[in-house]
Amino acid sequence: MSRKYKIAVAGTGYVGLVAGVCFAEIGHRVTCVDIDEDKVNMMKHGLSPIYEAGLEELMRKNYAAGRIDYTTDYKSAYKDADAIFIGVGTPMLPDGSVDLSYIETVTRQIAESVEKDCLVVVKSTVPVGTNDKVEQLLKDFIINDVRVEVSSNPEFLAQGSAVHDTLHAARIIIGTESKWAEDLLMKIYKPFNLPIVSVSRRSAEMIKYASNDFLALKISYMNDIANLCELVGANVQDVARGMSFDERIGSKFLNAGIGYGGSCFPKDTMALVHLARKHGYELRTVKAAIDVNKDQKTILYKKACRRLIKFNGLKVAVLGLTYKPGTDDLRESPSLDNVPLLLEQGAYIYAYDPVGTENFKNKYPEGKIGNGSVTYVKCPADALKGADVCFIFTEWEEIKAVKPAEYKKLMITPLVYDGRNIYDIEEMQRAGVEYYSIGRPGVSLDRYNHITLAETAATE
Ligand code: UDX
């Protein structure tokens, strides 16, 4: 029987809440701390403040079993905890650096609360060296004569599969500076029965950025290749399939599309470039990934502009608003780059998303906006009815379920720009849809019209 520990978790966003719930699920006694009283009450009723499959079920189960509780009273949660995990937000500042103010506030609260020896574990994504700062802050502000150490334990969960990713993580990274801290973290994680990689604190902090930025780079690389595929008449999906058999490359994260979004990749790529610059180094590969991604997000809009010239007065169906399926998160979503461009031109947008609509309404309320307007609809068919053009930004199952023939039947002009390569090109062609996607030959008369005769001759 492994020992059960008393754990406190600061912050109840994706990182904190999911970690807290999963620690409770494997038997530890957990108290989640948040400053927002309404959120705490909600969670006590088994309601999750974030949209995440399977999370509420585990919240209710573990709350009923007395293994998890929620509070705004940080003192009571921290004072006798064996370990305090920090999972508060680390948003991006305008210059690309990381805002550590939430981490600092929580650290001071911990320093003034702890009454017994404990381990402070930084789970939030923080620049290399932050754990040292947290340790110094604790030393400066600690009140009681107790031993408090700091360790790093970055989180690798993806939104939409957060609970699964935590309970079945590929690896647990722990970054410690003492045997005591290493042993304690090993014991806390023992019931998960997962591979544990134990390194120094700074290496652990770096592993998080190096992993995320590598994945972002992989996507930008495929998007770059996709754009070249279009120019030379290759199909990026076939190219990816061919590449994927090489185990050194792997088969995941090779999907070209309309660019990566979310709360991690955009922030973590900027942060690493910023960190490198602070140390006098230019991180050229990651910088390139950022540049490619920026252009990729509006690539379909630019293609459509070349085809339609103007959107003024056109009915535009927008399918998918979130940055990926399985989440209501809009952060850095391609829809946020494209909708304002369409509105600026006077488009009448009919937007569909299975869960992201409410969040989108906060940014773009229903009705007239500038020269255009936004109307939110309850199913893809309502967006497509009478539309002149359709953009697909998210590969939700509800959107993938729309049959090629429906575009032809419902739209005035069956003209579709697909940022997620959902459809088979030939099927769309057979259905009579003019279909453009990413890195694949488009179904149109001007298939290779951007290659001039001179260029063709030069390559032959
Ligand atoms: C990511 C990492 O996967 C996770 O390990 C880390 O902790 C946080 O960042 P997340 O942002 O939830 O998780 O989503 P993910 O599924 O990784 O997708 C990120 C973005 O990349 C999405 O916009 C997605 O559409 C895009 N993507 C992903 C591609 O464009 N192509 C791919 O092949 C894979």
GROMACS .gro file of C-alpha atoms and ligand atoms in nm:
model
  494
    1MET     CA    1   0.000   0.000   0.000
    2SER     CA    2   0.150   0.333  -0.098
    3ARG     CA    3   0.121   0.623   0.144
    4LYS     CA    4  -0.150   0.884   0.095
    5TYR     CA    5  -0.045   1.247   0.121
    6LYS     CA    6  -0.216   1.573   0.206
    7ILE     CA    7  -0.190   1.782  -0.106
    8ALA     CA    8  -0.290   2.143  -0.172
    9VAL     CA    9  -0.325   2.277  -0.525
   10ALA     CA   10  -0.313   2.649  -0.604
   11GLY     CA   11  -0.526   2.746  -0.905
   12THR     CA   12  -0.815   2.555  -1.059
   13GLY     CA   13  -0.757   2.602  -1.431
   14TYR     CA   14  -0.661   2.321  -1.669
   15VAL     CA   15  -0.336   2.246  -1.491
   16GLY     CA   16  -0.441   2.285  -1.125
   17LEU     CA   17  -0.789   2.137  -1.127
   18VAL     CA   18  -0.703   1.836  -1.341
   19ALA     CA   19  -0.394   1.761  -1.130
   20GLY     CA   20  -0.596   1.796  -0.809
   21VAL     CA   21  -0.873   1.568  -0.930
   22CYS     CA   22  -0.626   1.306  -1.051
   23PHE     CA   23  -0.431   1.312  -0.723
   24ALA     CA   24  -0.763   1.253  -0.542
   25GLU     CA   25  -0.851   0.976  -0.785
   26ILE     CA   26  -0.537   0.782  -0.691
   27GLY     CA   27  -0.612   0.824  -0.322
   28HIS     CA   28  -0.441   1.141  -0.192
   29ARG     CA   29  -0.633   1.400   0.017
   30VAL     CA   30  -0.656   1.713  -0.194
   31THR     CA   31  -0.764   2.073  -0.132
   32CYS     CA   32  -0.789   2.296  -0.436
   33VAL     CA   33  -0.748   2.668  -0.373
   34ASP     CA   34  -0.890   2.944  -0.587
   35ILE     CA   35  -0.951   3.313  -0.516
   36ASP     CA   36  -1.288   3.307  -0.695
   37GLU     CA   37  -1.566   3.226  -0.446
   38ASP     CA   38  -1.826   3.155  -0.717
   39LYS     CA   39  -1.591   2.910  -0.884
   40VAL     CA   40  -1.527   2.734  -0.553
   41ASN     CA   41  -1.903   2.698  -0.487
   42MET     CA   42  -1.954   2.568  -0.837
   43MET     CA   43  -1.684   2.305  -0.789
   44LYS     CA   44  -1.828   2.197  -0.455
   45HIS     CA   45  -2.146   2.120  -0.650
   46GLY     CA   46  -1.951   1.902  -0.889
   47LEU     CA   47  -1.947   2.156  -1.172
   48SER     CA   48  -1.623   2.217  -1.357
   49PRO     CA   49  -1.534   2.578  -1.450
   50ILE     CA   50  -1.364   2.439  -1.762
   51TYR     CA   51  -1.511   2.223  -2.039
   52GLU     CA   52  -1.323   1.894  -2.014
   53ALA     CA   53  -1.450   1.546  -2.091
   54GLY     CA   54  -1.477   1.316  -1.788
   55LEU     CA   55  -1.367   1.580  -1.537
   56GLU     CA   56  -1.700   1.649  -1.360
   57GLU     CA   57  -1.759   1.280  -1.311
   58LEU     CA   58  -1.429   1.244  -1.124
   59MET     CA   59  -1.489   1.569  -0.932
   60ARG     CA   60  -1.822   1.438  -0.800
   61LYS     CA   61  -1.691   1.092  -0.725
   62ASN     CA   62  -1.391   1.213  -0.526
   63TYR     CA   63  -1.583   1.492  -0.350
   64ALA     CA   64  -1.841   1.238  -0.234
   65ALA     CA   65  -1.559   1.012  -0.113
   66GLY     CA   66  -1.411   1.304   0.086
   67ARG     CA   67  -1.084   1.297  -0.107
   68ILE     CA   68  -1.113   1.644  -0.263
   69ASP     CA   69  -1.240   1.980  -0.143
   70TYR     CA   70  -1.230   2.336  -0.274
   71THR     CA   71  -1.168   2.656  -0.082
   72THR     CA   72  -1.074   3.022  -0.102
   73ASP     CA   73  -0.910   2.995   0.240
   74TYR     CA   74  -0.553   2.931   0.130
   75LYS     CA   75  -0.414   2.943   0.486
   76SER     CA   76  -0.612   2.639   0.598
   77ALA     CA   77  -0.519   2.450   0.281
   78TYR     CA   78  -0.146   2.526   0.292
   79LYS     CA   79  -0.068   2.518   0.663
   80ASP     CA   80  -0.035   2.140   0.707
   81ALA     CA   81   0.002   2.015   0.348
   82ASP     CA   82   0.278   1.765   0.265
   83ALA     CA   83   0.305   1.915  -0.082
   84ILE     CA   84   0.163   2.230  -0.242
   85PHE     CA   85   0.134   2.221  -0.620
   86ILE     CA   86   0.124   2.558  -0.796
   87GLY     CA   87  -0.094   2.545  -1.107
   88VAL     CA   88  -0.189   2.911  -1.157
   89GLY     CA   89  -0.178   3.083  -1.495
   90THR     CA   90   0.141   3.221  -1.649
   91PRO     CA   91   0.002   3.440  -1.928
   92MET     CA   92   0.206   3.605  -2.201
   93LEU     CA   93   0.303   3.971  -2.169
   94PRO     CA   94   0.298   4.194  -2.479
   95ASP     CA   95   0.674   4.148  -2.535
   96GLY     CA   96   0.641   3.767  -2.540
   97SER     CA   97   0.777   3.720  -2.190
   98VAL     CA   98   0.588   3.540  -1.914
   99ASP     CA   99   0.378   3.713  -1.649
  100LEU     CA  100   0.484   3.552  -1.320
  101SER     CA  101   0.270   3.772  -1.094
  102TYR     CA  102   0.021   3.493  -1.006
  103ILE     CA  103   0.307   3.260  -0.916
  104GLU     CA  104   0.460   3.531  -0.696
  105THR     CA  105   0.131   3.601  -0.516
  106VAL     CA  106   0.074   3.232  -0.442
  107THR     CA  107   0.436   3.189  -0.325
  108ARG     CA  108   0.395   3.469  -0.073
  109GLN     CA  109   0.068   3.319   0.050
  110ILE     CA  110   0.243   2.985   0.096
  111ALA     CA  111   0.529   3.152   0.285
  112GLU     CA  112   0.293   3.312   0.532
  113SER     CA  113   0.079   2.998   0.578
  114VAL     CA  114   0.296   2.687   0.612
  115GLU     CA  115   0.325   2.548   0.964
  116LYS     CA  116   0.504   2.220   0.886
  117ASP     CA  117   0.778   2.098   0.651
  118CYS     CA  118   0.649   2.078   0.296
  119LEU     CA  119   0.743   2.063  -0.069
  120VAL     CA  120   0.630   2.339  -0.306
  121VAL     CA  121   0.592   2.199  -0.657
  122VAL     CA  122   0.573   2.431  -0.957
  123LYS     CA  123   0.343   2.274  -1.216
  124SER     CA  124   0.267   2.587  -1.417
  125THR     CA  125   0.483   2.639  -1.726
  126VAL     CA  126   0.756   2.880  -1.617
  127PRO     CA  127   1.080   3.006  -1.772
  128VAL     CA  128   1.401   2.833  -1.673
  129GLY     CA  129   1.519   2.973  -1.340
  130THR     CA  130   1.172   3.050  -1.199
  131ASN     CA  131   1.192   2.770  -0.942
  132ASP     CA  132   1.502   2.941  -0.802
  133LYS     CA  133   1.308   3.267  -0.774
  134VAL     CA  134   1.019   3.091  -0.600
  135GLU     CA  135   1.266   2.942  -0.353
  136GLN     CA  136   1.419   3.282  -0.282
  137LEU     CA  137   1.075   3.441  -0.233
  138LEU     CA  138   0.982   3.167   0.012
  139LYS     CA  139   1.305   3.227   0.206
  140ASP     CA  140   1.237   3.600   0.214
  141PHE     CA  141   0.878   3.578   0.335
  142ILE     CA  142   0.852   3.261   0.538
  143ILE     CA  143   0.711   3.313   0.888
  144ASN     CA  144   0.742   2.981   1.071
  145ASP     CA  145   1.058   2.781   1.133
  146VAL     CA  146   0.986   2.498   0.889
  147ARG     CA  147   1.166   2.333   0.596
  148VAL     CA  148   1.018   2.429   0.260
  149GLU     CA  149   1.177   2.314  -0.064
  150VAL     CA  150   1.086   2.386  -0.424
  151SER     CA  151   1.070   2.143  -0.713
  152SER     CA  152   0.957   2.149  -1.073
  153ASN     CA  153   0.695   1.913  -1.215
  154PRO     CA  154   0.577   2.037  -1.556
  155GLU     CA  155   0.245   1.927  -1.698
  156PHE     CA  156   0.197   1.785  -2.049
  157LEU     CA  157  -0.180   1.746  -2.072
  158ALA     CA  158  -0.368   1.846  -2.384
  159GLN     CA  159  -0.709   2.012  -2.356
  160GLY     CA  160  -0.998   1.784  -2.438
  161SER     CA  161  -0.810   1.478  -2.309
  162ALA     CA  162  -0.667   1.633  -1.992
  163VAL     CA  163  -0.782   1.367  -1.743
  164HIS     CA  164  -0.667   1.080  -1.962
  165ASP     CA  165  -0.335   1.254  -2.035
  166THR     CA  166  -0.272   1.296  -1.662
  167LEU     CA  167  -0.373   0.948  -1.549
  168HIS     CA  168  -0.191   0.786  -1.842
  169ALA     CA  169   0.092   1.034  -1.899
  170ALA     CA  170   0.377   0.919  -2.121
  171ARG     CA  171   0.614   1.034  -1.845
  172ILE     CA  172   0.627   1.230  -1.523
  173ILE     CA  173   0.906   1.486  -1.515
  174ILE     CA  174   1.036   1.581  -1.173
  175GLY     CA  175   1.306   1.842  -1.123
  176THR     CA  176   1.451   1.847  -0.774
  177GLU     CA  177   1.761   1.968  -0.592
  178SER     CA  178   1.757   1.729  -0.295
  179LYS     CA  179   1.705   1.362  -0.223
  180TRP     CA  180   1.423   1.451   0.018
  181ALA     CA  181   1.227   1.636  -0.252
  182GLU     CA  182   1.295   1.364  -0.511
  183ASP     CA  183   1.181   1.086  -0.274
  184LEU     CA  184   0.864   1.272  -0.176
  185LEU     CA  185   0.761   1.338  -0.536
  186MET     CA  186   0.840   0.978  -0.632
  187LYS     CA  187   0.614   0.856  -0.352
  188ILE     CA  188   0.331   1.096  -0.442
  189TYR     CA  189   0.341   0.972  -0.803
  190LYS     CA  190   0.398   0.604  -0.724
  191PRO     CA  191   0.026   0.506  -0.741
  192PHE     CA  192   0.007   0.637  -1.101
  193ASN     CA  193   0.251   0.363  -1.201
  194LEU     CA  194   0.403   0.572  -1.480
  195PRO     CA  195   0.763   0.625  -1.596
  196ILE     CA  196   0.930   0.898  -1.390
  197VAL     CA  197   1.222   1.103  -1.523
  198SER     CA  198   1.414   1.268  -1.243
  199VAL     CA  199   1.639   1.562  -1.338
  200SER     CA  200   1.755   1.897  -1.201
  201ARG     CA  201   1.500   2.178  -1.158
  202ARG     CA  202   1.633   2.380  -1.450
  203SER     CA  203   1.633   2.077  -1.682
  204ALA     CA  204   1.273   2.000  -1.584
  205GLU     CA  205   1.168   2.357  -1.661
  206MET     CA  206   1.346   2.332  -1.996
  207ILE     CA  207   1.194   1.991  -2.085
  208LYS     CA  208   0.849   2.148  -2.084
  209TYR     CA  209   0.941   2.426  -2.329
  210ALA     CA  210   1.161   2.204  -2.542
  211SER     CA  211   0.877   1.951  -2.578
  212ASN     CA  212   0.601   2.199  -2.656
  213ASP     CA  213   0.814   2.402  -2.894
  214PHE     CA  214   0.928   2.089  -3.073
  215LEU     CA  215   0.565   1.995  -3.137
  216ALA     CA  216   0.487   2.350  -3.254
  217LEU     CA  217   0.789   2.329  -3.483
  218LYS     CA  218   0.671   1.997  -3.621
  219ILE     CA  219   0.334   2.149  -3.710
  220SER     CA  220   0.486   2.461  -3.865
  221TYR     CA  221   0.726   2.245  -4.062
  222MET     CA  222   0.436   2.045  -4.205
  223ASN     CA  223   0.247   2.367  -4.282
  224ASP     CA  224   0.553   2.503  -4.460
  225ILE     CA  225   0.584   2.179  -4.659
  226ALA     CA  226   0.208   2.191  -4.728
  227ASN     CA  227   0.238   2.534  -4.884
  228LEU     CA  228   0.519   2.408  -5.104
  229CYS     CA  229   0.315   2.098  -5.191
  230GLU     CA  230   0.046   2.324  -5.332
  231LEU     CA  231   0.297   2.502  -5.550
  232VAL     CA  232   0.448   2.184  -5.689
  233GLY     CA  233   0.127   1.979  -5.714
  234ALA     CA  234   0.194   1.730  -5.431
  235ASN     CA  235  -0.051   1.621  -5.160
  236VAL     CA  236   0.071   1.691  -4.806
  237GLN     CA  237  -0.143   1.416  -4.654
  238ASP     CA  238   0.023   1.159  -4.876
  239VAL     CA  239   0.361   1.313  -4.798
  240ALA     CA  240   0.290   1.291  -4.422
  241ARG     CA  241   0.177   0.930  -4.455
  242GLY     CA  242   0.496   0.844  -4.639
  243MET     CA  243   0.708   1.019  -4.376
  244SER     CA  244   0.527   0.861  -4.081
  245PHE     CA  245   0.666   0.510  -4.141
  246ASP     CA  246   1.007   0.634  -4.037
  247GLU     CA  247   1.013   0.580  -3.662
  248ARG     CA  248   1.256   0.866  -3.621
  249ILE     CA  249   0.985   1.099  -3.753
  250GLY     CA  250   0.678   0.931  -3.602
  251SER     CA  251   0.320   0.953  -3.718
  252LYS     CA  252   0.179   1.217  -3.482
  253PHE     CA  253   0.156   1.594  -3.522
  254LEU     CA  254   0.210   1.575  -3.897
  255ASN     CA  255  -0.129   1.722  -3.985
  256ALA     CA  256  -0.097   2.038  -4.189
  257GLY     CA  257  -0.374   2.286  -4.130
  258ILE     CA  258  -0.462   2.642  -4.050
  259GLY     CA  259  -0.196   2.681  -3.781
  260TYR     CA  260  -0.164   2.585  -3.417
  261GLY     CA  261  -0.351   2.776  -3.146
  262GLY     CA  262  -0.442   2.727  -2.782
  263SER     CA  263  -0.299   2.841  -2.454
  264CYS     CA  264   0.036   2.663  -2.484
  265PHE     CA  265   0.212   2.648  -2.820
  266PRO     CA  266   0.180   3.020  -2.911
  267LYS     CA  267   0.279   3.131  -2.559
  268ASP     CA  268   0.556   2.877  -2.506
  269THR     CA  269   0.724   2.940  -2.841
  270MET     CA  270   0.728   3.316  -2.776
  271ALA     CA  271   0.854   3.261  -2.422
  272LEU     CA  272   1.149   3.047  -2.528
  273VAL     CA  273   1.253   3.291  -2.800
  274HIS     CA  274   1.229   3.568  -2.540
  275LEU     CA  275   1.430   3.369  -2.284
  276ALA     CA  276   1.698   3.292  -2.542
  277ARG     CA  277   1.724   3.661  -2.638
  278LYS     CA  278   1.764   3.754  -2.274
  279HIS     CA  279   2.068   3.528  -2.277
  280GLY     CA  280   2.200   3.679  -2.600
  281TYR     CA  281   2.095   3.387  -2.819
  282GLU     CA  282   1.866   3.386  -3.123
  283LEU     CA  283   1.655   3.068  -3.126
  284ARG     CA  284   1.613   3.062  -3.504
  285THR     CA  285   1.420   2.738  -3.542
  286VAL     CA  286   1.147   2.831  -3.296
  287LYS     CA  287   1.132   3.184  -3.437
  288ALA     CA  288   1.070   3.030  -3.781
  289ALA     CA  289   0.788   2.815  -3.639
  290ILE     CA  290   0.621   3.129  -3.501
  291ASP     CA  291   0.654   3.314  -3.833
  292VAL     CA  292   0.510   3.026  -4.037
  293ASN     CA  293   0.220   2.991  -3.794
  294LYS     CA  294   0.133   3.359  -3.810
  295ASP     CA  295   0.095   3.349  -4.189
  296GLN     CA  296  -0.075   3.010  -4.188
  297LYS     CA  297  -0.372   3.132  -3.987
  298THR     CA  298  -0.498   3.358  -4.265
  299ILE     CA  299  -0.381   3.152  -4.560
  300LEU     CA  300  -0.732   3.044  -4.661
  301TYR     CA  301  -0.866   3.397  -4.630
  302LYS     CA  302  -0.590   3.514  -4.863
  303LYS     CA  303  -0.671   3.232  -5.107
  304ALA     CA  304  -1.038   3.325  -5.096
  305CYS     CA  305  -0.958   3.692  -5.155
  306ARG     CA  306  -0.775   3.594  -5.473
  307ARG     CA  307  -1.081   3.396  -5.585
  308LEU     CA  308  -1.366   3.620  -5.467
  309ILE     CA  309  -1.191   3.957  -5.453
  310LYS     CA  310  -1.450   4.098  -5.208
  311PHE     CA  311  -1.667   3.959  -4.927
  312ASN     CA  312  -1.890   4.264  -4.910
  313GLY     CA  313  -2.254   4.151  -4.874
  314LEU     CA  314  -2.169   3.782  -4.904
  315LYS     CA  315  -2.312   3.524  -4.668
  316VAL     CA  316  -2.015   3.343  -4.517
  317ALA     CA  317  -2.059   3.015  -4.328
  318VAL     CA  318  -1.795   2.969  -4.056
  319LEU     CA  319  -1.776   2.613  -3.925
  320GLY     CA  320  -1.573   2.583  -3.604
  321LEU     CA  321  -1.459   2.862  -3.373
  322THR     CA  322  -1.241   2.689  -3.112
  323TYR     CA  323  -0.869   2.628  -3.169
  324LYS     CA  324  -0.929   2.252  -3.177
  325PRO     CA  325  -1.217   2.009  -3.109
  326GLY     CA  326  -1.304   1.896  -2.756
  327THR     CA  327  -1.263   2.234  -2.590
  328ASP     CA  328  -1.453   2.564  -2.565
  329ASP     CA  329  -1.121   2.749  -2.553
  330LEU     CA  330  -1.076   3.021  -2.812
  331ARG     CA  331  -0.727   3.132  -2.718
  332GLU     CA  332  -0.517   3.194  -3.030
  333SER     CA  333  -0.783   3.025  -3.240
  334PRO     CA  334  -0.760   3.082  -3.618
  335SER     CA  335  -1.125   3.195  -3.614
  336LEU     CA  336  -1.013   3.503  -3.420
  337ASP     CA  337  -0.771   3.597  -3.698
  338ASN     CA  338  -1.018   3.545  -3.981
  339VAL     CA  339  -1.354   3.670  -3.851
  340PRO     CA  340  -1.236   4.032  -3.807
  341LEU     CA  341  -1.091   4.031  -4.162
  342LEU     CA  342  -1.421   3.906  -4.302
  343LEU     CA  343  -1.623   4.159  -4.101
  344GLU     CA  344  -1.396   4.442  -4.210
  345GLN     CA  345  -1.492   4.356  -4.567
  346GLY     CA  346  -1.863   4.355  -4.484
  347ALA     CA  347  -1.932   3.980  -4.474
  348TYR     CA  348  -2.251   3.843  -4.317
  349ILE     CA  349  -2.111   3.563  -4.105
  350TYR     CA  350  -2.319   3.262  -3.997
  351ALA     CA  351  -2.109   3.084  -3.735
  352TYR     CA  352  -2.145   2.734  -3.594
  353ASP     CA  353  -1.952   2.568  -3.314
  354PRO     CA  354  -2.082   2.291  -3.086
  355VAL     CA  355  -1.941   2.446  -2.764
  356GLY     CA  356  -1.741   2.761  -2.842
  357THR     CA  357  -2.025   2.993  -2.938
  358GLU     CA  358  -2.087   3.145  -2.594
  359ASN     CA  359  -1.721   3.242  -2.552
  360PHE     CA  360  -1.710   3.380  -2.904
  361LYS     CA  361  -2.020   3.593  -2.835
  362ASN     CA  362  -1.822   3.772  -2.562
  363LYS     CA  363  -1.585   3.896  -2.831
  364TYR     CA  364  -1.833   3.927  -3.117
  365PRO     CA  365  -2.191   3.981  -2.993
  366GLU     CA  366  -2.462   3.869  -3.232
  367GLY     CA  367  -2.576   4.137  -3.475
  368LYS     CA  368  -2.426   4.406  -3.691
  369ILE     CA  369  -2.054   4.467  -3.651
  370GLY     CA  370  -1.895   4.736  -3.869
  371ASN     CA  371  -2.003   4.674  -4.227
  372GLY     CA  372  -2.089   4.311  -4.164
  373SER     CA  373  -2.269   4.101  -3.907
  374VAL     CA  374  -2.244   3.779  -3.705
  375THR     CA  375  -2.529   3.533  -3.654
  376TYR     CA  376  -2.483   3.222  -3.441
  377VAL     CA  377  -2.657   2.905  -3.555
  378LYS     CA  378  -2.727   2.570  -3.392
  379CYS     CA  379  -2.616   2.333  -3.667
  380PRO     CA  380  -2.383   2.337  -3.969
  381ALA     CA  381  -2.680   2.319  -4.210
  382ASP     CA  382  -2.817   2.651  -4.077
  383ALA     CA  383  -2.483   2.815  -4.147
  384LEU     CA  384  -2.461   2.668  -4.497
  385LYS     CA  385  -2.816   2.750  -4.610
  386GLY     CA  386  -2.789   3.014  -4.883
  387ALA     CA  387  -2.417   3.076  -4.815
  388ASP     CA  388  -2.183   3.207  -5.084
  389VAL     CA  389  -1.870   3.065  -4.926
  390CYS     CA  390  -1.779   2.841  -4.633
  391PHE     CA  391  -1.469   2.835  -4.410
  392ILE     CA  392  -1.390   2.534  -4.191
  393PHE     CA  393  -1.166   2.625  -3.897
  394THR     CA  394  -1.212   2.332  -3.653
  395GLU     CA  395  -1.243   1.959  -3.720
  396TRP     CA  396  -1.536   1.891  -3.481
  397GLU     CA  397  -1.713   1.557  -3.543
  398GLU     CA  398  -2.038   1.751  -3.603
  399ILE     CA  399  -1.865   1.935  -3.886
  400LYS     CA  400  -1.692   1.628  -4.027
  401ALA     CA  401  -2.037   1.465  -4.041
  402VAL     CA  402  -2.156   1.714  -4.305
  403LYS     CA  403  -2.171   1.522  -4.634
  404PRO     CA  404  -2.012   1.675  -4.946
  405ALA     CA  405  -2.354   1.673  -5.117
  406GLU     CA  406  -2.496   1.898  -4.845
  407TYR     CA  407  -2.261   2.183  -4.937
  408LYS     CA  408  -2.381   2.157  -5.295
  409LYS     CA  409  -2.746   2.136  -5.190
  410LEU     CA  410  -2.750   2.408  -4.923
  411MET     CA  411  -2.511   2.674  -5.046
  412ILE     CA  412  -2.581   2.926  -5.322
  413THR     CA  413  -2.224   2.876  -5.445
  414PRO     CA  414  -2.068   2.553  -5.318
  415LEU     CA  415  -1.731   2.712  -5.247
  416VAL     CA  416  -1.551   2.562  -4.946
  417TYR     CA  417  -1.219   2.658  -4.782
  418ASP     CA  418  -1.121   2.381  -4.542
  419GLY     CA  419  -0.846   2.459  -4.288
  420ARG     CA  420  -0.843   2.105  -4.150
  421ASN     CA  421  -0.832   1.884  -4.460
  422ILE     CA  422  -1.149   1.706  -4.353
  423TYR     CA  423  -1.271   1.591  -4.694
  424ASP     CA  424  -1.151   1.370  -4.972
  425ILE     CA  425  -1.078   1.592  -5.270
  426GLU     CA  426  -1.231   1.358  -5.528
  427GLU     CA  427  -1.550   1.316  -5.323
  428MET     CA  428  -1.593   1.692  -5.305
  429GLN     CA  429  -1.531   1.711  -5.679
  430ARG     CA  430  -1.789   1.440  -5.749
  431ALA     CA  431  -2.040   1.629  -5.530
  432GLY     CA  432  -1.981   1.941  -5.739
  433VAL     CA  433  -1.812   2.144  -5.466
  434GLU     CA  434  -1.532   2.388  -5.542
  435TYR     CA  435  -1.302   2.285  -5.262
  436TYR     CA  436  -0.976   2.429  -5.134
  437SER     CA  437  -0.779   2.286  -4.845
  438ILE     CA  438  -0.423   2.297  -4.711
  439GLY     CA  439  -0.133   2.150  -4.906
  440ARG     CA  440  -0.352   1.953  -5.145
  441PRO     CA  441  -0.450   2.027  -5.500
  442GLY     CA  442  -0.766   2.241  -5.504
  443VAL     CA  443  -1.072   2.144  -5.702
  444SER     CA  444  -1.095   2.433  -5.941
  445LEU     CA  445  -1.016   2.534  -6.293
  446ASP     CA  446  -0.722   2.745  -6.184
  447ARG     CA  447  -0.557   2.444  -6.022
  448TYR     CA  448  -0.198   2.537  -6.095
  449ASN     CA  449  -0.252   2.885  -6.225
  450HIS     CA  450   0.003   3.035  -5.984
  451ILE     CA  451   0.283   2.848  -6.162
  452THR     CA  452   0.372   3.059  -6.460
  453LEU     CA  453   0.481   2.899  -6.784
  454ALA     CA  454   0.829   3.041  -6.733
  455GLU     CA  455   0.854   2.874  -6.393
  456THR     CA  456   0.731   2.543  -6.529
  457ALA     CA  457   0.988   2.557  -6.807
  458ALA     CA  458   1.259   2.639  -6.555
  459THR     CA  459   1.182   2.337  -6.341
  460GLU     CA  460   1.160   2.093  -6.629
  461UDX     C1  461  -0.052   2.116  -2.620
  461UDX     C2  462   0.037   1.994  -2.598
  461UDX     O1  463  -0.011   1.884  -2.676
  461UDX     C3  464   0.040   1.957  -2.451
  461UDX     O2  465   0.132   1.852  -2.431
  461UDX     C4  466   0.083   2.078  -2.371
  461UDX     O3  467   0.086   2.052  -2.233
  461UDX     C5  468  -0.008   2.197  -2.399
  461UDX     O4  469  -0.011   2.223  -2.539
  461UDX     P1  470  -0.315   2.157  -2.650
  461UDX     O5  471  -0.287   2.302  -2.672
  461UDX     O6  472  -0.428   2.123  -2.557
  461UDX     O7  473  -0.187   2.081  -2.590
  461UDX     O8  474  -0.353   2.091  -2.789
  461UDX     P2  475  -0.290   1.999  -2.903
  461UDX     O9  476  -0.384   1.888  -2.924
  461UDX    O10  477  -0.149   1.966  -2.878
  461UDX    O11  478  -0.303   2.096  -3.029
  461UDX     C6  479  -0.243   2.226  -3.030
  461UDX     C7  480  -0.267   2.294  -3.163
  461UDX    O12  481  -0.194   2.231  -3.267
  461UDX     C8  482  -0.413   2.295  -3.209
  461UDX    O13  483  -0.444   2.421  -3.262
  461UDX     C9  484  -0.419   2.187  -3.315
  461UDX    O14  485  -0.520   2.210  -3.409
  461UDX    C10  486  -0.281   2.202  -3.377
  461UDX     N1  487  -0.231   2.080  -3.445
  461UDX    C11  488  -0.205   1.967  -3.372
  461UDX    C12  489  -0.210   2.081  -3.581
  461UDX    O15  490  -0.233   2.182  -3.650
  461UDX     N2  491  -0.160   1.968  -3.642
  461UDX    C13  492  -0.131   1.856  -3.573
  461UDX    O16  493  -0.086   1.759  -3.634
  461UDX    C14  494  -0.155   1.854  -3.434
   0.00000   0.00000   0.00000
